[in-house]
mmCIF file of C-alpha atoms in Angstrom:
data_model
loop_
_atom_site.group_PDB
_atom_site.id
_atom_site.type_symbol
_atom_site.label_atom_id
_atom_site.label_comp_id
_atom_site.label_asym_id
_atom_site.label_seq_id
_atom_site.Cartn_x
_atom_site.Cartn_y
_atom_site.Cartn_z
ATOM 1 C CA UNK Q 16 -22.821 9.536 -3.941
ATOM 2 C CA UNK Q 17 -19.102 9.329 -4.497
ATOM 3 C CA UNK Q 18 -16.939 6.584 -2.207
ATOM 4 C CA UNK Q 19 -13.207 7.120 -2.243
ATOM 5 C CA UNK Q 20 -10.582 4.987 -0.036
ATOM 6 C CA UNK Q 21 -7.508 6.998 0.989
ATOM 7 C CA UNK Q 22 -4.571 4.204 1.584
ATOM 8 C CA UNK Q 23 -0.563 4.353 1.381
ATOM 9 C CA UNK Q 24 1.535 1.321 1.779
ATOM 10 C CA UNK Q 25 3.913 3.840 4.305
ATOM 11 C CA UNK Q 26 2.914 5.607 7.167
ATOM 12 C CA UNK Q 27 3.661 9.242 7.826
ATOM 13 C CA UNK Q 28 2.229 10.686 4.592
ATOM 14 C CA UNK Q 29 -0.215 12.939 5.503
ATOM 15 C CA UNK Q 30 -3.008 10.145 4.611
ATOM 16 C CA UNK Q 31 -5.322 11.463 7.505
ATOM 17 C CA UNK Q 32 -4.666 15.262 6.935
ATOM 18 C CA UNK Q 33 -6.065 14.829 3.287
ATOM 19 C CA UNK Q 34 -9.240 12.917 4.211
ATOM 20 C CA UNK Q 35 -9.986 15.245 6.769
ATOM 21 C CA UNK Q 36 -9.163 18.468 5.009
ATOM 22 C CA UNK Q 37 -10.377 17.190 1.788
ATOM 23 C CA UNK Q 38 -13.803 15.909 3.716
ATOM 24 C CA UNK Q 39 -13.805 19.460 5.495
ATOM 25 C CA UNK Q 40 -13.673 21.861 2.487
ATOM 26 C CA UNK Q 41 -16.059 19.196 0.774
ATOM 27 C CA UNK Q 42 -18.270 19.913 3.553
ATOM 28 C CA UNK Q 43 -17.647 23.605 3.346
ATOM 29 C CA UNK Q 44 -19.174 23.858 0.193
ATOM 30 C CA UNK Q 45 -22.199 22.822 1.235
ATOM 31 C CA UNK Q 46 -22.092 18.980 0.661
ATOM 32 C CA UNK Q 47 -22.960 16.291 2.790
ATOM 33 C CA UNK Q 48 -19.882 14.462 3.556
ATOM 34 C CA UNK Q 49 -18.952 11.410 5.732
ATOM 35 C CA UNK Q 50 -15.651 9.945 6.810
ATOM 36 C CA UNK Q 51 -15.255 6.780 7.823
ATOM 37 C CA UNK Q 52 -11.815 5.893 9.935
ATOM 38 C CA UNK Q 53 -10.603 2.317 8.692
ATOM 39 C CA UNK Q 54 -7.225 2.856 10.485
ATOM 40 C CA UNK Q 55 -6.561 1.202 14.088
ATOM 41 C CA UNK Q 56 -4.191 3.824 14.909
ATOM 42 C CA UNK Q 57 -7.559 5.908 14.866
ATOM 43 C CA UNK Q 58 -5.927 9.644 13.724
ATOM 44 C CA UNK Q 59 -9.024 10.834 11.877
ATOM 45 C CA UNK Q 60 -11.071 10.176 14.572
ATOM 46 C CA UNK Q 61 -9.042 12.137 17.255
ATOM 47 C CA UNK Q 62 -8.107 15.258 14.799
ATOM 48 C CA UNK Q 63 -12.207 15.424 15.655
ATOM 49 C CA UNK Q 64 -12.148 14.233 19.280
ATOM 50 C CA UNK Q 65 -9.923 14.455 21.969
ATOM 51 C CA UNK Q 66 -7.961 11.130 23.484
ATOM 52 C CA UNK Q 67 -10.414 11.749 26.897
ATOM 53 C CA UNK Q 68 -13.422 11.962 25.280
ATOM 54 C CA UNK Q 69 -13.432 9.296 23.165
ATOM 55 C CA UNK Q 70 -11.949 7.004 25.614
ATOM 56 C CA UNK Q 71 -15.665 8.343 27.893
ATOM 57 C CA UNK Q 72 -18.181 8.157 25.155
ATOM 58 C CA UNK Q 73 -17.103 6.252 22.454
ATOM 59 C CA UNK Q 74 -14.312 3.556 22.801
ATOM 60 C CA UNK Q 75 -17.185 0.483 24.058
ATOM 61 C CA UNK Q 76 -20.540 1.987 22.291
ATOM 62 C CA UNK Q 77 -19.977 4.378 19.290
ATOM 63 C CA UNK Q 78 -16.737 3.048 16.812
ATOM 64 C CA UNK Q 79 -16.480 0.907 14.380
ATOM 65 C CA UNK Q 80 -15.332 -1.975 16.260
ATOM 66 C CA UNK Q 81 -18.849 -2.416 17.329
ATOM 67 C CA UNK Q 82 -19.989 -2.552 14.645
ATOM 68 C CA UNK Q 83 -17.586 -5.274 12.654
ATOM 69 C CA UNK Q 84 -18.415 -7.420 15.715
ATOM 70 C CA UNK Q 85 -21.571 -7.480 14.207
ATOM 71 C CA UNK Q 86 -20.459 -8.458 10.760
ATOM 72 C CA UNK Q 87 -18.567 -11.757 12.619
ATOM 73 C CA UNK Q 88 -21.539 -12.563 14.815
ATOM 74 C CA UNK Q 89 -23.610 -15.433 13.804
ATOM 75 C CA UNK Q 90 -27.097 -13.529 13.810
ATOM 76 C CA UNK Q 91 -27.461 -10.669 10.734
ATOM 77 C CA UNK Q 92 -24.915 -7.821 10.489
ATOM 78 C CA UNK Q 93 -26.288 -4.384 12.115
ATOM 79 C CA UNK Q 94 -26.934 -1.371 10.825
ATOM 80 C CA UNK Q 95 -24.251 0.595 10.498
ATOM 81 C CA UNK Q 96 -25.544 4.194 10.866
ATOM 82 C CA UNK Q 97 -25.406 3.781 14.945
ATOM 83 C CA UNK Q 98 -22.304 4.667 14.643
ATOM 84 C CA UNK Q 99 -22.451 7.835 12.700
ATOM 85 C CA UNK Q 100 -21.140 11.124 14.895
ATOM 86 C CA UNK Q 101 -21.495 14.558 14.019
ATOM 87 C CA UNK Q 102 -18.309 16.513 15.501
ATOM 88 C CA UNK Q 103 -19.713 19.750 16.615
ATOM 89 C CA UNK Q 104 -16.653 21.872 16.296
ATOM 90 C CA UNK Q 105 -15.986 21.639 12.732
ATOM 91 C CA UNK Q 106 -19.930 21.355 11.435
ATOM 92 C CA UNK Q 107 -20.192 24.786 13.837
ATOM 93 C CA UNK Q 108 -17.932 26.545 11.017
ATOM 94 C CA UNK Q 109 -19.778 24.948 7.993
ATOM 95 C CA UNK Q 110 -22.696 26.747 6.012
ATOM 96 C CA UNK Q 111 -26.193 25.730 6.056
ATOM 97 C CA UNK Q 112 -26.482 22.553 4.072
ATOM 98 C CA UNK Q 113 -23.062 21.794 4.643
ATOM 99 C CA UNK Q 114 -22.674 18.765 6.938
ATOM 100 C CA UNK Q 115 -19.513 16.476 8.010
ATOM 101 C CA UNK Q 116 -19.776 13.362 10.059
ATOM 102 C CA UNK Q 117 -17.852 10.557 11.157
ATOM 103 C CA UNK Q 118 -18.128 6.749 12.116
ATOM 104 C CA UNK Q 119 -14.918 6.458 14.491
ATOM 105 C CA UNK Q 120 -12.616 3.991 15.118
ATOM 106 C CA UNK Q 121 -10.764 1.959 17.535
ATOM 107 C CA UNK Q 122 -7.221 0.350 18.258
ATOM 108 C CA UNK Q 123 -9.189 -2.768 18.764
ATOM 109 C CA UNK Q 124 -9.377 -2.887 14.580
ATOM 110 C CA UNK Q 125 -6.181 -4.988 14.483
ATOM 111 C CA UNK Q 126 -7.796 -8.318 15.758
ATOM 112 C CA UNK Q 127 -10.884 -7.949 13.858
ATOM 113 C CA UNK Q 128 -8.504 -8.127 10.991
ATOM 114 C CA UNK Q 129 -7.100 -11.268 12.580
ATOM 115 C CA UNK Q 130 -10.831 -12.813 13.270
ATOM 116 C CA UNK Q 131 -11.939 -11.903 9.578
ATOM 117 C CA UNK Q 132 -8.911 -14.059 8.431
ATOM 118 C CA UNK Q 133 -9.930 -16.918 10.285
ATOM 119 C CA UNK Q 134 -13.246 -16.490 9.172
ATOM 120 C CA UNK Q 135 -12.135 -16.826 5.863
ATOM 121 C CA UNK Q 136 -9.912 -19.852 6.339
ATOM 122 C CA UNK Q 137 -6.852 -18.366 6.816
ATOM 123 C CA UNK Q 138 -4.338 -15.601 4.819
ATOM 124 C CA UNK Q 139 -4.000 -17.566 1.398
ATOM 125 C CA UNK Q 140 -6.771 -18.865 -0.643
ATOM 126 C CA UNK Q 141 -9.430 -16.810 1.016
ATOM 127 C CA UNK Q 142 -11.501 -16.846 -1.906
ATOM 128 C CA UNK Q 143 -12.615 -20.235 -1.960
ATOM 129 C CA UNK Q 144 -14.284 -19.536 1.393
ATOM 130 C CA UNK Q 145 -17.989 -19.404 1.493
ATOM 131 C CA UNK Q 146 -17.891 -16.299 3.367
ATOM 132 C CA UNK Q 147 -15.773 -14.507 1.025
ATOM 133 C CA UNK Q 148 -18.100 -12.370 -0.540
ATOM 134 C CA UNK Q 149 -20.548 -11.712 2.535
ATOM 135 C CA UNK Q 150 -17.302 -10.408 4.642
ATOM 136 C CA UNK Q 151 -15.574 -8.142 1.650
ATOM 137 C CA UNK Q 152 -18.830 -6.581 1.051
ATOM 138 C CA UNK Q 153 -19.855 -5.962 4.435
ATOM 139 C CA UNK Q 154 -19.171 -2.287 4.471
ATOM 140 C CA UNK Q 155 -20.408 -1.967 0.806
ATOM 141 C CA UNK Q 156 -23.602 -3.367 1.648
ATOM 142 C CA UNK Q 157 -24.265 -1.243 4.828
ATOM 143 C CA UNK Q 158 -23.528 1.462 3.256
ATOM 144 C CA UNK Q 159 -26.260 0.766 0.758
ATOM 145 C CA UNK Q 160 -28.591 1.545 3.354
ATOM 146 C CA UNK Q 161 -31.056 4.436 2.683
ATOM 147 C CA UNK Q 162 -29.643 6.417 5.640
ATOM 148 C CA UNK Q 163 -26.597 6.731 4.141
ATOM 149 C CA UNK Q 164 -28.494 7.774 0.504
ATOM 150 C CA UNK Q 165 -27.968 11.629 1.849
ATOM 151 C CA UNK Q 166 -24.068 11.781 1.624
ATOM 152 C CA UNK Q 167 -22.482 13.210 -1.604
ATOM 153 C CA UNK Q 168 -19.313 11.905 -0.603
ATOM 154 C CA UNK Q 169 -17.950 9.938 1.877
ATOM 155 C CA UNK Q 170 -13.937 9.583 2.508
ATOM 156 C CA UNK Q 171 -12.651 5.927 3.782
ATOM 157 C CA UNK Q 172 -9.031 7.110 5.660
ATOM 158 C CA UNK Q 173 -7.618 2.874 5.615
ATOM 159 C CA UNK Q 174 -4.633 1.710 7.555
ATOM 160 C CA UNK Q 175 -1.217 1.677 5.665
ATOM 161 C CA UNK Q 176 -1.313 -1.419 4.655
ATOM 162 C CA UNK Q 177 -3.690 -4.431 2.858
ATOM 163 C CA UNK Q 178 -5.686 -5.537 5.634
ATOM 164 C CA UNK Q 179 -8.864 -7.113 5.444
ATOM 165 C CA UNK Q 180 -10.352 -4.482 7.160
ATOM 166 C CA UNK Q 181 -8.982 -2.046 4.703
ATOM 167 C CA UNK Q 182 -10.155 -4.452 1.388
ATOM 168 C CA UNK Q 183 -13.889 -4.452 2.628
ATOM 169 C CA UNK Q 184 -13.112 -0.342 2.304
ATOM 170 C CA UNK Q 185 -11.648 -1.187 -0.932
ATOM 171 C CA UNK Q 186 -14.964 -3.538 -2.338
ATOM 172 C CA UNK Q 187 -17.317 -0.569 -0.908
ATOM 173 C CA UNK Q 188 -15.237 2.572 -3.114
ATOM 174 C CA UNK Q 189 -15.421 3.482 -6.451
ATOM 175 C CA UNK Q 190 -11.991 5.564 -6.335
ATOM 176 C CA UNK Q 191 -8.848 5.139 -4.741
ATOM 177 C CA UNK Q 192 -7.016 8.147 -3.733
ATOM 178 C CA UNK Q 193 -3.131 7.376 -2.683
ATOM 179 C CA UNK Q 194 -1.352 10.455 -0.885
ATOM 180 C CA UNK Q 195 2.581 10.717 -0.650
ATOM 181 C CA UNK Q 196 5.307 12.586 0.238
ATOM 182 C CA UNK Q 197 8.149 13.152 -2.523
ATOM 183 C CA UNK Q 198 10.615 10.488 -1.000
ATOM 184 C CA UNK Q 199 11.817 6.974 -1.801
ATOM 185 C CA UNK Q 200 10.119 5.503 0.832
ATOM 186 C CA UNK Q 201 6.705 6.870 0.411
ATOM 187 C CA UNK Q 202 6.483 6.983 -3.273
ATOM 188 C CA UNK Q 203 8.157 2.720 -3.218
ATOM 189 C CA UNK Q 204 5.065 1.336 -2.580
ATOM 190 C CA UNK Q 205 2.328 2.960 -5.066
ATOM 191 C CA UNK Q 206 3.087 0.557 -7.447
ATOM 192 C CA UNK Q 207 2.795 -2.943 -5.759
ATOM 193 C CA UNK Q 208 -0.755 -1.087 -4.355
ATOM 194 C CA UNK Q 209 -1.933 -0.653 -7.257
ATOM 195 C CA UNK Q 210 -1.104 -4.611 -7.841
ATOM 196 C CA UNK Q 211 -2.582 -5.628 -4.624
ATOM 197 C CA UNK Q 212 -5.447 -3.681 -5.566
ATOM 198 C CA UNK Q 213 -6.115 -5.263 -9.063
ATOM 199 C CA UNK Q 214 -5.723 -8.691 -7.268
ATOM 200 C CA UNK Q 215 -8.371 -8.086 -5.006
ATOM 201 C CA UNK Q 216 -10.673 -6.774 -7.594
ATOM 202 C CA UNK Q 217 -9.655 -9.752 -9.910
ATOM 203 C CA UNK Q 218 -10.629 -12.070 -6.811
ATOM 204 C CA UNK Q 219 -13.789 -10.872 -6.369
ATOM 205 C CA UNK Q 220 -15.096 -10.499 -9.577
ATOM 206 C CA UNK Q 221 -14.063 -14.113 -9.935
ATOM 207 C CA UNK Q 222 -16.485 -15.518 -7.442
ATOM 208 C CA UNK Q 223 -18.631 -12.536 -7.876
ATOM 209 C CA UNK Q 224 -20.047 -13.207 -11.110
ATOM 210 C CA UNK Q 225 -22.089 -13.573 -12.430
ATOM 211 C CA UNK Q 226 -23.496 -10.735 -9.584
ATOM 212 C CA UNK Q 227 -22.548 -7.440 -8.934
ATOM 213 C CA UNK Q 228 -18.479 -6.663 -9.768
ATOM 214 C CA UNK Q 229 -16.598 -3.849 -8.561
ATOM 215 C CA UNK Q 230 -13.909 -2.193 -10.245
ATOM 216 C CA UNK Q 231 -12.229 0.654 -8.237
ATOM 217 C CA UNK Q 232 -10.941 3.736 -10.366
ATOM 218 C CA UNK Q 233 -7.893 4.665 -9.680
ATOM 219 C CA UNK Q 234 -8.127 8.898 -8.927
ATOM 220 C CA UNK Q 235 -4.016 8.994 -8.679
ATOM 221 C CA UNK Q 236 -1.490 9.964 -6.211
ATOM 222 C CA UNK Q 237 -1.729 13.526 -3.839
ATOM 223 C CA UNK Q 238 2.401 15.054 -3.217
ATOM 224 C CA UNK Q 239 2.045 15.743 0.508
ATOM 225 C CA UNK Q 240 4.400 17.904 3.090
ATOM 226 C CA UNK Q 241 6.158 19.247 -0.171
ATOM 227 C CA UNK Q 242 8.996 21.330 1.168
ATOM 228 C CA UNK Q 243 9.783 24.772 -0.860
ATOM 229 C CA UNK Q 244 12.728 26.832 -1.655
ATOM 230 C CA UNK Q 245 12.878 29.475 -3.845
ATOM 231 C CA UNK Q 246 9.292 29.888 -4.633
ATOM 232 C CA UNK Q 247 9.146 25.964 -5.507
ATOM 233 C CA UNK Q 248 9.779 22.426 -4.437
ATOM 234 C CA UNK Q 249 13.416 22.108 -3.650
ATOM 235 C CA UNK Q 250 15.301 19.662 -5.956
ATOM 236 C CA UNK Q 251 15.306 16.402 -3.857
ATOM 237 C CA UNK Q 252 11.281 16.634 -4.186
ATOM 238 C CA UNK Q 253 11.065 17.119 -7.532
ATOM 239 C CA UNK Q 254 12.573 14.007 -8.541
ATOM 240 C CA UNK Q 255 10.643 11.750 -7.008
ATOM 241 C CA UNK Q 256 7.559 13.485 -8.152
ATOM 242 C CA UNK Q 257 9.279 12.520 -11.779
ATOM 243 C CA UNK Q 258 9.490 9.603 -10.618
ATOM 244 C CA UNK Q 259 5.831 8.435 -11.201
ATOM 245 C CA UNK Q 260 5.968 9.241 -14.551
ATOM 246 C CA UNK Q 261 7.662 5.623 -14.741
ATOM 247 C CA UNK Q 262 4.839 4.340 -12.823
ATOM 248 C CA UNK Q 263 2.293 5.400 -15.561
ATOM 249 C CA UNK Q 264 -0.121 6.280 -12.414
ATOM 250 C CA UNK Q 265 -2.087 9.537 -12.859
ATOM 251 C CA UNK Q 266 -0.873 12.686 -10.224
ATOM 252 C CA UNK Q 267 -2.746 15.355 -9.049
ATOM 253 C CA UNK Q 268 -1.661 18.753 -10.232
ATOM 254 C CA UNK Q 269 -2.339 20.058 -7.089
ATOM 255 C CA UNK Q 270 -0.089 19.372 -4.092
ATOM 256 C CA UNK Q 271 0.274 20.454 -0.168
ATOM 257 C CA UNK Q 272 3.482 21.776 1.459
ATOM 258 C CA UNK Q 273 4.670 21.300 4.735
ATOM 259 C CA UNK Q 274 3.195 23.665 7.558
ATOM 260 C CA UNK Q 275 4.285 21.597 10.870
ATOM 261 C CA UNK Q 276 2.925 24.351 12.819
ATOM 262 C CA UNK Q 277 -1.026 24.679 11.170
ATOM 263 C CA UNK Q 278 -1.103 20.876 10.628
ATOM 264 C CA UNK Q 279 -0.736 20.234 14.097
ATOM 265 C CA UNK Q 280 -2.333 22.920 15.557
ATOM 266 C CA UNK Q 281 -5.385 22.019 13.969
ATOM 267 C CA UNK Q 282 -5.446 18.272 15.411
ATOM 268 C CA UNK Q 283 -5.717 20.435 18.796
ATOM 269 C CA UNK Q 284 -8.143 22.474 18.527
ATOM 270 C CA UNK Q 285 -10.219 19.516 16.657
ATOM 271 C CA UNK Q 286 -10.785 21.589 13.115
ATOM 272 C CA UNK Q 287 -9.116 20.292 10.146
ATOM 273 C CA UNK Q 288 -6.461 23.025 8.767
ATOM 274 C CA UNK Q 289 -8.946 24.270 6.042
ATOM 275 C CA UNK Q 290 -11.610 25.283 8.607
ATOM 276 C CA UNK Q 291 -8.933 27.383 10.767
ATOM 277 C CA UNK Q 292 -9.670 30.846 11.231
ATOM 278 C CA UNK Q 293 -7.293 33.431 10.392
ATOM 279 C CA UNK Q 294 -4.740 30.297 9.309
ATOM 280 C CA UNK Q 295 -1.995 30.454 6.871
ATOM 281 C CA UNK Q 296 -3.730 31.450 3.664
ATOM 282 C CA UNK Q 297 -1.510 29.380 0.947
ATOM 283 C CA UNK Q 298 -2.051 26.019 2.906
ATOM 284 C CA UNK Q 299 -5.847 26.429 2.752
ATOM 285 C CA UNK Q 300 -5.781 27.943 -0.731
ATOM 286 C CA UNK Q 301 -3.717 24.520 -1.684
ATOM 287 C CA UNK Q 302 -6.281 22.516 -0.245
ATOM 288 C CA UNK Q 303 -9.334 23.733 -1.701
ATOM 289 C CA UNK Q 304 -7.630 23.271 -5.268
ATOM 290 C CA UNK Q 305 -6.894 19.759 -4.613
ATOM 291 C CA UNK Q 306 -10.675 19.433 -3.495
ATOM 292 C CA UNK Q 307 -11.760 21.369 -6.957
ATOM 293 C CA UNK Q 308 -9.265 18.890 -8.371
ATOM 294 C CA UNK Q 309 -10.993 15.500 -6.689
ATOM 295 C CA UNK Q 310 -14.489 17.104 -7.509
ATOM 296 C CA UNK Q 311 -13.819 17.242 -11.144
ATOM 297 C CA UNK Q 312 -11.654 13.585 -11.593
ATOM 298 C CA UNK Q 313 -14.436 11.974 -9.247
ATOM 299 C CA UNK Q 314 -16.657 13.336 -11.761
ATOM 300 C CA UNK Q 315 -15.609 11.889 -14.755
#
């Protein structure tokens, strides 16, 4: 089983539309796959549900606020396979063996983060707190359970930014897969992540040992909504793909152009873009590379 967080310091990147595409043509293949939405603002879980439906049958039962309110109760943490859905529209398109499901989540996320700090004592020194390791491995350790021994991969889509919600994704992965757009903005942050990242690790491992240590791989950085012009990536793009050649981080070879018009289509009709019929045939053929790609780096 392969666990990969997908975070971006910025916003806007198309950090959902890879987990869920990448997760879908996983799926499509025949894997087992399972995506987990870390992200308050909750846009994995409705490019699989509609705003109605989830608000009927799973905001207060089925997301995983539920379920971190079990991780800051006083009695043991529950199980966290409750909460696993299987969205019937996309699995309906996926070949026998082939399965994709999904623990959702909930706007409700941002105050857990707030209750988790509190738990631990506050924002700054957290590790001195003797809950520090129980909380940061709370999602590692449920998904340890044997229900969850099935998956071959499963996809964390974490908020843009370094909450605690997002660093208990973090402790449970063994990759880290950062998608951007070719900007300033988007591409500014990769670096400090990758900081923030080898902080937390450095952290834990501290009051970790002499137990189990963690030590996220870093899988590189996905060019998203890459705009073309004369058969490639006009001029403004290309630079700041350069750019992270100073950064000495690893890039996929594969990218994914903008397609306003499939992208968002797809959130409506609840299918990620790659499971589309009859959709734009260079946008899907993009993102199956980039899922050959992340097959063969997670293998490594």
């Amino acid at each position: 089983m392969s666990i990969t967080s997908v975070i971006n310091y910025k916003g806007g990147v198309g950090k959902t539309t890879i987990t869920a595409n990448l997760g879908a043509e996983l799926a499509a293949r025949g894997r087992r796959v399972l995506l987990i939405d870390l992200d308050p603002q909750a846009s994995l879980t409705f490019s699989f549900y509609a705003a109605d439906d989830w608000e009927r049958d799973l905001a207060y039962e089925k997301t995983i606020l539920q379920w971190f309110g079990s991780v800051l109760a006083d009695e043991p943490t529950g199980p966290l396979h409750p909460y696993v859905l299987t969205p019937e529209p996309a699995n309906a398109l996926l070949p026998d063996g082939g399965r994709l499901d999904l623990v959702a989540s909930h706007l409700g996320l941002v105050d857990v983060d707030l209750d988790i700090a509190a738990a631990l004592g506050g924002s700054r020194f957290q590790h001195g707190s003797p809950h520090f390791l129980s909380l940061h491995r709370a999602l590692a350790d449920a998904l340890g359970a044997e229900e969850f021994a099935g998956y071959d991969d499963i996809l964390i889509d974490c908020a843009p930014n370094f909450t605690m919600v997002t660093r208990t994704g973090i402790v449970a992965s063994e990759h880290i897969l950062t998608p951007a757009r070719p900007d300033y903005l988007s591409t500014l942050g990769i670096d400090y992540l990758r900081s923030k990242v080898s902080e937390l690790v450095r952290d834990f491992n501290r009051v970790a040992a002499p137990g189990p240590t963690i030590d996220p791989q870093y899988l590189g950085v996905v060019f998203t909504m890459i705009q073309y012009a004369s058969g490639g990536p006009i001029n403004a793009s290309r630079n700041y793909m350069r750019h992270t050649d100073s950064l000495e981080v690893p890039v996929f070879r594969q990218t994914v152009r903008e397609n306003k018009t499939l992208f968002g289509t797809a959130g409506e009709r609840r299918l990620p873009a790659v499971l589309v019929p009859n959709a734009n045939e260079t946008v899907q053929h993009e993102l199956r590379q980039l899922a050959s790609e992340f097959l063969a780096r997670t293998r490594l």
